[in-house]
Every structure is written in structure tokens, then in C-alpha cells.
Coordinates of C-alpha atoms and ligand atoms in Angstrom, one line a residue:
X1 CA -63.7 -29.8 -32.3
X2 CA -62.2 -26.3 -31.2
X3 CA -59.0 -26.0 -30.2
X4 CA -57.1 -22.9 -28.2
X5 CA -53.5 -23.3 -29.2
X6 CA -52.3 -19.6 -29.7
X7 CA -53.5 -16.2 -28.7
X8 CA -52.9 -15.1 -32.2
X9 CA -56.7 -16.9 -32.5
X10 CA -58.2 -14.4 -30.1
X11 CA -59.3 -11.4 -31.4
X12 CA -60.3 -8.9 -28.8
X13 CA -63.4 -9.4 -28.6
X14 CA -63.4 -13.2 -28.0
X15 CA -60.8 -12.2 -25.2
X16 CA -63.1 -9.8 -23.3
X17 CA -66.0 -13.0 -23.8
X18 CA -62.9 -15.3 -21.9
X19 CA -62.6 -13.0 -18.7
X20 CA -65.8 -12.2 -18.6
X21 CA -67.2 -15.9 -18.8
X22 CA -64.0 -16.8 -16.0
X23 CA -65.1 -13.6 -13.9
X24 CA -68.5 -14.7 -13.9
X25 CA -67.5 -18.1 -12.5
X26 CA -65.2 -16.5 -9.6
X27 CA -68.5 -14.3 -8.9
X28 CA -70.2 -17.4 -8.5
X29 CA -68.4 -19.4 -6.1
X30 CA -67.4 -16.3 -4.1
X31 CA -71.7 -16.2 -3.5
X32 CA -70.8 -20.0 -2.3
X33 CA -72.6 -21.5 -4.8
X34 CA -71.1 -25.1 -5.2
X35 CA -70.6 -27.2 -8.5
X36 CA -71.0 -24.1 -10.7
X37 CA -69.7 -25.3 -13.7
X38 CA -72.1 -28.7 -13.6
X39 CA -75.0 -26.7 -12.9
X40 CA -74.6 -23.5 -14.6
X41 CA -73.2 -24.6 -18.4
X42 CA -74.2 -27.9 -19.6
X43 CA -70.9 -29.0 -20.8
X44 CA -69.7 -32.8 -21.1
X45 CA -67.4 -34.9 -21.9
X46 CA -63.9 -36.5 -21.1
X47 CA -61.1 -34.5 -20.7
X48 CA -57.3 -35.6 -20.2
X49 CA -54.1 -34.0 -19.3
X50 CA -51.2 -34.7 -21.2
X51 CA -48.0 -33.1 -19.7
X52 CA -44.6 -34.0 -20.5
X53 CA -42.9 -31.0 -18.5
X54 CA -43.2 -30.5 -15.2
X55 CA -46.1 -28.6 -13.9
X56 CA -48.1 -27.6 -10.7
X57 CA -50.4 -24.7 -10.8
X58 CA -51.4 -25.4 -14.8
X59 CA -51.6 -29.4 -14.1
X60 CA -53.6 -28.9 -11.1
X61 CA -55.7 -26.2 -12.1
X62 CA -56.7 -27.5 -15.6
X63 CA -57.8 -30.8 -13.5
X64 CA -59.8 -28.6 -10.9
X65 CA -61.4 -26.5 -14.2
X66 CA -62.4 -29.7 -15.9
X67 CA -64.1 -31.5 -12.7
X68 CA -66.1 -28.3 -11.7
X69 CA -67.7 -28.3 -15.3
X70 CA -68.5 -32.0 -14.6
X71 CA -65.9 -33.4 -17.1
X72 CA -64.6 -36.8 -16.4
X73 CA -60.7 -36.6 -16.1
X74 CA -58.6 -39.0 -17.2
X75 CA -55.3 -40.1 -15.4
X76 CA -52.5 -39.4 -18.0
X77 CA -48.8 -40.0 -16.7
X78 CA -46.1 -39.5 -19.2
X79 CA -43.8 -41.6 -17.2
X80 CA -46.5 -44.9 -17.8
X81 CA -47.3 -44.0 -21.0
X82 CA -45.9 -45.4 -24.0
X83 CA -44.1 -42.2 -24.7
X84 CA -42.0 -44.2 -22.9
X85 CA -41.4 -46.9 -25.4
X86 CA -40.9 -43.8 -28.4
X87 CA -44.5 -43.2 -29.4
X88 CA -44.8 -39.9 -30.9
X89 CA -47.4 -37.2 -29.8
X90 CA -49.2 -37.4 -32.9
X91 CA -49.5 -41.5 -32.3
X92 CA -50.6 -40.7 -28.9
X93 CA -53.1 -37.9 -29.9
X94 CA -54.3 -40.5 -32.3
X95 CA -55.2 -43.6 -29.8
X96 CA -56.9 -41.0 -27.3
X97 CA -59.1 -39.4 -30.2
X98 CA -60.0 -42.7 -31.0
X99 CA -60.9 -44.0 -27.6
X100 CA -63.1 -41.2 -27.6
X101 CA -61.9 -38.8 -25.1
X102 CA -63.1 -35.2 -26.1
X103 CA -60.6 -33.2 -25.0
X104 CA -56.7 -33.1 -24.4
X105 CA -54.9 -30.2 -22.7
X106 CA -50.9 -30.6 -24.2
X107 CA -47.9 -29.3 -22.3
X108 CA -44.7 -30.5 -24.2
X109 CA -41.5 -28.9 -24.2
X110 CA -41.3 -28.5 -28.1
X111 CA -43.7 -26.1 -30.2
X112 CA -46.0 -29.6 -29.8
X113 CA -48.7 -27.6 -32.7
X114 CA -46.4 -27.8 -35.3
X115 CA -45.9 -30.8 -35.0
X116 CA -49.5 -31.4 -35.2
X117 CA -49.4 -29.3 -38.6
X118 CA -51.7 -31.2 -41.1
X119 CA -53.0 -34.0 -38.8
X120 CA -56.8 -34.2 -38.2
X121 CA -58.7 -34.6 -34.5
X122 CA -62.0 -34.9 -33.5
X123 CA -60.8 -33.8 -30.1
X124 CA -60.4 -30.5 -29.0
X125 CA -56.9 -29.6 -27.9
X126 CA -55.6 -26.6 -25.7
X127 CA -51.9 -25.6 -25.2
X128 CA -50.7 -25.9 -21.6
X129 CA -47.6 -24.9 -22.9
X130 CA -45.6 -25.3 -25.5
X131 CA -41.4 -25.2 -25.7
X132 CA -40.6 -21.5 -25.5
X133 CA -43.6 -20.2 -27.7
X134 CA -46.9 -20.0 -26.1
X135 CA -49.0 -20.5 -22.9
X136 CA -52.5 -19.0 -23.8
X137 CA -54.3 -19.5 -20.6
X138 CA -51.4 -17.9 -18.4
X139 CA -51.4 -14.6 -20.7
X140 CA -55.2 -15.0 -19.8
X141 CA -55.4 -15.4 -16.4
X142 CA -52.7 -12.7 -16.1
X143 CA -54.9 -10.4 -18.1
X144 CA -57.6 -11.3 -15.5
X145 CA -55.5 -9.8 -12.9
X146 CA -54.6 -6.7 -14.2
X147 CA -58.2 -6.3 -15.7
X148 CA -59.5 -6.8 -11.5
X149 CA -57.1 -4.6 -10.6
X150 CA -56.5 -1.6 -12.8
X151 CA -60.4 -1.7 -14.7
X152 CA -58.9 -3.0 -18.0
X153 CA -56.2 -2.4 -20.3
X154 CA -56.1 0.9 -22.3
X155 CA -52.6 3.3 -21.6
X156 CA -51.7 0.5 -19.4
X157 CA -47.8 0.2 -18.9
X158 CA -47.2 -3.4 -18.3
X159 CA -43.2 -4.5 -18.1
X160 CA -42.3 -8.3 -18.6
X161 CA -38.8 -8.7 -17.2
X162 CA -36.3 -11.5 -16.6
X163 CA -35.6 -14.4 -18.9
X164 CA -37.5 -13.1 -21.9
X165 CA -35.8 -15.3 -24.3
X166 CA -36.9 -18.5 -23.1
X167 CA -40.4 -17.2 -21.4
X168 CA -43.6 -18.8 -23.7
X169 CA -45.3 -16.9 -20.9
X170 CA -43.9 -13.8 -22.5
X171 CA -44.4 -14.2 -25.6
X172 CA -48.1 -14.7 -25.0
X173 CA -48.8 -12.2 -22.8
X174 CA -47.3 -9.5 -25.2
X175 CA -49.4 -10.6 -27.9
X176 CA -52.6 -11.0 -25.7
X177 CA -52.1 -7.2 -23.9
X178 CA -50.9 -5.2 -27.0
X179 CA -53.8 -6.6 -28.5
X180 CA -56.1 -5.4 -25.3
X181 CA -54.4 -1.9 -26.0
X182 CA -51.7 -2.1 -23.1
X183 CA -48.2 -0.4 -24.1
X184 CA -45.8 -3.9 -23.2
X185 CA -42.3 -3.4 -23.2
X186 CA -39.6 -6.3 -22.1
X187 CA -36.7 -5.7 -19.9
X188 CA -33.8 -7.5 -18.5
X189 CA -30.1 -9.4 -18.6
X190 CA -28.7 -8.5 -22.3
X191 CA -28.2 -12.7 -22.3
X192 CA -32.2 -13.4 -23.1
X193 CA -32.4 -10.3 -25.3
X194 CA -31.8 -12.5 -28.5
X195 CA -33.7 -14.0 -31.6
X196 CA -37.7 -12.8 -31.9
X197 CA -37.7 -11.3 -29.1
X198 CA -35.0 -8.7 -29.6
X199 CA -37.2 -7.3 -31.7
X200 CA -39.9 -5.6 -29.4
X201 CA -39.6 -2.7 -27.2
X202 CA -36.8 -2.9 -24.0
X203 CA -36.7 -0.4 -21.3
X204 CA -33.9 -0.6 -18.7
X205 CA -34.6 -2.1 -15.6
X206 CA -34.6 1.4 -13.3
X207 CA -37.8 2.5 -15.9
X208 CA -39.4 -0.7 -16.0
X209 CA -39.8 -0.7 -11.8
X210 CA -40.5 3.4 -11.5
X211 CA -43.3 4.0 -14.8
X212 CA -45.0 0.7 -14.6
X213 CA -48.6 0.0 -13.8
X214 CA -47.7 -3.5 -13.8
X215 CA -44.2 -5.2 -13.3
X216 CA -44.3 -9.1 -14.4
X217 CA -41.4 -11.0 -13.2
X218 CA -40.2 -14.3 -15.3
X219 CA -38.8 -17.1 -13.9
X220 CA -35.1 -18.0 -14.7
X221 CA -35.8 -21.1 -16.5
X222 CA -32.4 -23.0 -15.9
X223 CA -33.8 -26.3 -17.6
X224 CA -33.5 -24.3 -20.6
X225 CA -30.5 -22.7 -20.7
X226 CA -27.5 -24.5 -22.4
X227 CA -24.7 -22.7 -20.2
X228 CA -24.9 -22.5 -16.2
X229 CA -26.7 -18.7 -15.5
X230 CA -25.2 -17.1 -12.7
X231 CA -27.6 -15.6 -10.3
X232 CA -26.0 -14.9 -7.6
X233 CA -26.6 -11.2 -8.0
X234 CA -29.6 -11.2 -10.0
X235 CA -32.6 -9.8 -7.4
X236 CA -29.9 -6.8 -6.9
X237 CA -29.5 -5.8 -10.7
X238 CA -33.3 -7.3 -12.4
X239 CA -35.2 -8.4 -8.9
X240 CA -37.2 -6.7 -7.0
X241 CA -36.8 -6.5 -3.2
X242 CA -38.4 -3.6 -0.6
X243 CA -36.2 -1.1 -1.8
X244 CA -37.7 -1.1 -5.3
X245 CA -40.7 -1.8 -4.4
X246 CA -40.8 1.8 -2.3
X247 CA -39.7 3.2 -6.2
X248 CA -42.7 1.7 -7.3
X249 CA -46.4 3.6 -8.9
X250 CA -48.7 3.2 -5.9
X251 CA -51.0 1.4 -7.9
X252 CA -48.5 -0.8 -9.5
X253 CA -49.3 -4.4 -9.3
X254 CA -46.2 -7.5 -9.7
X255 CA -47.1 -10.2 -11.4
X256 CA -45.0 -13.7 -11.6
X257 CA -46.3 -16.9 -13.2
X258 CA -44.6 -19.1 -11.0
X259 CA -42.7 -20.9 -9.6
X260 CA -40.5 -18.4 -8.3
X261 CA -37.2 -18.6 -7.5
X262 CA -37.4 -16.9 -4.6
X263 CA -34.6 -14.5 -3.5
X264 CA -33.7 -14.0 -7.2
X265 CA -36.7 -13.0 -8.9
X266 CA -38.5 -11.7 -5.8
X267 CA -37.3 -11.4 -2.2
X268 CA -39.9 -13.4 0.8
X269 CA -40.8 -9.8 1.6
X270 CA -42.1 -8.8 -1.8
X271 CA -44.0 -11.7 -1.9
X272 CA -45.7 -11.5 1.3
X273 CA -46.6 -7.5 0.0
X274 CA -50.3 -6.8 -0.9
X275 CA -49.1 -5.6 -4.2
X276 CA -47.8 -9.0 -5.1
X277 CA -50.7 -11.1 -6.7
X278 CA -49.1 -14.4 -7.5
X279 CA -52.0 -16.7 -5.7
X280 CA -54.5 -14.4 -6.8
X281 CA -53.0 -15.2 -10.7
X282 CA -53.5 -19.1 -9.3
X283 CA -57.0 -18.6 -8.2
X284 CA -58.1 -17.1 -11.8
X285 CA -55.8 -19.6 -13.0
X286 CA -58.8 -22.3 -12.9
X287 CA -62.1 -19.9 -13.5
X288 CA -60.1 -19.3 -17.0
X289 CA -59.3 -22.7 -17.3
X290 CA -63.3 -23.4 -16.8
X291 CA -64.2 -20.7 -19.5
X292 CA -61.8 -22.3 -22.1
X293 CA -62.8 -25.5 -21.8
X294 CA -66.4 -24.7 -21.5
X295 CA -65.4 -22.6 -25.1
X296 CA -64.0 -25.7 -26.7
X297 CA -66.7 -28.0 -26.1
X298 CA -69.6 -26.4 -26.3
X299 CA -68.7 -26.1 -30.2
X300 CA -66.6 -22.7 -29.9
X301 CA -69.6 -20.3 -30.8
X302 CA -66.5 -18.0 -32.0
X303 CA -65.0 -18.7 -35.3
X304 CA -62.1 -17.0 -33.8
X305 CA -61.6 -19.9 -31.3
X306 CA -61.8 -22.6 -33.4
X307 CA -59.0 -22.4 -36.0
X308 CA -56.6 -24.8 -34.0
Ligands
CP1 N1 -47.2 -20.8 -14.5 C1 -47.0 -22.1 -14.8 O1 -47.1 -22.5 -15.9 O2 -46.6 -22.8 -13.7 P1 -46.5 -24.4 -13.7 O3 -45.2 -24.7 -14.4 O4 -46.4 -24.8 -12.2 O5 -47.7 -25.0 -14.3

């Protein structure tokens, strides 16, 4: 079965299909229409959720997705499972293929498809997140954002800033909105300027906040970092707080895929400002999670999309 484990699988034009199928869905509930996904798309199946990092807005919104196609959703908790007792993800991946469950959704704290390199499902599997690499859906739902607000993607200056280094949500969404034809540059502490992503374009900080059409803020992702990162005066040097927001484009939007440390990455009063979109990103959060999993099972009608 199809599988969406990077964005390097979507070409643009399986993209634009993604928002538009999600878009159509958030059209559809906003006319009130109920159960859209069970009456509008035929899909079925069983899905389960398989996170072994911590998660709110993917967990929950993955679950949400799958129930309003009409998917039955299986209860999967890391903490019960025989992970526990040292059975690997490929073992586990394995028993639930076999007991016939159609889909997984994988968040795992190592680049969990490489492990899977060689191995053979029936299932189709999507990446929730994976170690410091990828998070597909995110760099969708973002690009579902900035597509509602600016009309798509074309000269668009979108800034990622923060803890680049250890950001999968980075990483996708500069694949996904170079490919959409947005100029992405990264910006931020010299400390998560390192490895891959040193490579790519860096603006300072006082740039990133003035020429942006959209400024997306990263989480400081303490769990990851091997020494204690001191942020005590972070928001002043790489946050933004009312002050930058006045230096901000007009039509700029800020972006954050949660959580937010709040205070550091953005002050309470940024994110109370219309300009901030963060639940907005957790609303389209779940209509891209229903066009993805509605992709997967019905067969993946794009080649691009199927290549796991
Ligand atoms: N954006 C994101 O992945 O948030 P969660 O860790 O809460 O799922």
C-alpha cells in the first residue's frame, strides 16, 4: 500500500492535489456538513497510531482525520506495548501488518524509515515524525496556511528561525516550499547552524523579521540538545515580541508548529495577535491529515505518493 514518509515524494503537483483535497474538506465542514469524510470519499479500513515521542496536536489530529473518514482507530500505547520488553519497530510493524490493520501513522525519535529500508508491508505507513529529519504533514499543513493567506507560494519570502539544527519540521518545510517556488532562508543562534543544515541560505535575524512574508518560529527542542541551552535572553535576540512585530511586512504572517515555549519563542502578546496563526495551522492540521490518509488508502492514484 502507499506510504507518505518524505516530502522528497511529492512532486508539485501531487502537492497542490494534497491542499486542495484538505481545503475542500475545511470548505465542507465550514457549510456544517457532518461526517464528511464517511460520506464524501469511500475510504476504509483500520488505522493505528504509533507514537513513541510525545505528541499533542499530530497525535490528536491524525486520530480526529482517521475517525472523520470512517476509519476504525486502534488504541496503540508505547508504554503497554511490547516495545517495552525490546521489540523492535520493524517486529512491531510486522505483528500489526499481519493482524491486518491497513494503516500505521509512525512518530519515533530516530529516522524510523531507514530503519524500515528493505522490509516489505502491506500496510500503508505515514511519518508523524521522524528523529530530526522529516514531518511531511506539518510542512503541509503549514503550506496550507500560507497558501489561505498569501494566494500561494511564488516570490514568497518565508524565514524558518530558531533551533534549525534539530527542527524535522524545518527540514520539511524547506524542501516542501522551495519546491512550491517560495525563496526559504533559515535564521538564528550560530549553535543550530551546523551539519546539513549549514548549508542553505541564513539571513540575520533583523532581515528575517523586516523582508518576510512569513516568519516561522521553531521550538527550542531541549529533549534534544546534549548540553543545557540557555534561554534566558532568547525572545530579545531570535523572538519575537510587539516591538518586532510593529517591524514587521503588514501582510506578514508567524507561523509556529507548536508547542511553544512561550516567552522565548513568542511573547503571550504575539500570540494573541491576528497575525499569529498557530491554531489556524492546528485546524488544517486534521483536514491534511484526512487528504493523506484518504491518498494512502485509496491506492495512491499518484505514483509520486507511493514510493515509501
Ligand atoms: N507540531 C507538532 O508536531 O506538535 P506535537 O509534537 O504536539 O504533535
Amino acid at each position: 500500500m502507499p506510504s507518505l514518509v518524505s516530502i522528497e515524494q511529492l512532486d508539485r503537483v501531487a502537492v497542490e492535489r494534497l491542499l486542495r483535497r484538505a481545503q475542500s474538506f475545511l470548505d465542507y465542514q465550514l457549510e456544517g456538513k457532518e461526517n464528511v469524510g464517511k460520506e464524501s470519499v469511500g475510504v476504509k479500513g483500520t488505522a493505528v497510531n504509533l507514537f513513541f515521542e510525545p505528541s499533542t496536536r499530530t497525535a490528536l489530529s491524525f486520530q480526529l482525520a482517521a475517525q472523520r473518514l470512517g476509519l476504525k482507530v486502534l488504541d496503540f500505547v508505547v508504554e503497554n506495548s511490547s516495545a517495552t520488553k525490546g521489540e523492535s519497530l520493524i517486529d512491531s510493524l510486522q505483528t500489526i501488518d499481519a493482524l491486518g490493520v491497513d494503516l500505521a501513522v509512525i512518530r519515533h525519535p530516530e529516522n524510523w524509515p531507514k530503519l524500515l529500508d528493505g522490509e516489505k508491508f502491506d500496510l500503508s505507513l505515514v511519518n508523524a515524525g521522524s528523529g530530526i529529519h522529516e514531518h511531511p504533514t506539518q510542512a503541509l499543513l503549514d503550506a496550507l496556511t500560507i497558501r489561505q493567506h498569501h494566494g500561494g507560494f511564488s516570490d514568497l519570502k518565508v524565514a524558518i528561525v530558531g533551533d534549525i539544527y534539530h527542527s524535522r519540521v524545518a527540514r520539511s518545510n524547506a524542501l516542501l516550499l522551495r519546491r512550491l517556488g517560495a525563496e526559504v532562508s533559515f535564521s538564528g543562534p550560530e549553535a543550530f547552524r551546523k551539519g546539513d543544515v549549514a548549508e542553505h541560505r541564513w539571513i540575520d535575524f533583523e532581515e528575517a523579521v523586516v523582508e518576510s512574508d512569513v516568519v516561522m518560529m521553531l521550538r527550542i527542542q531541549h529533549e534534544r540538545h546534549q548540553h543545557i541551552f540557555d534561554t534566558t535572553n532568547y525572545n530579545q535576540h531570535f523572538g519575537l515580541n510587539m516591538s518586532r512585530l510593529q517591524q514587521m511586512k503588514k501582510n506578514a504572517i508567524i507561523l509556529h508548529p507548536g508547542p511553544v515555549n512561550r516567552g522565548v519563542e513568542l511573547t503571550d502578546d504575539v500570540m494573541r495577535d491576528p497575525r499569529c496563526k498557530l491554531l489556524q495551522q492546528v485546524t488544517n492540521g486534521v483536514a491534511v491529515r484526512m487528504a493523506v490518509l484518504e491518498w494512502c488508502l485509496q491506492g495512491g492514484s499518484n505514483e509520486q505518493l507511493v514510493s515509501a
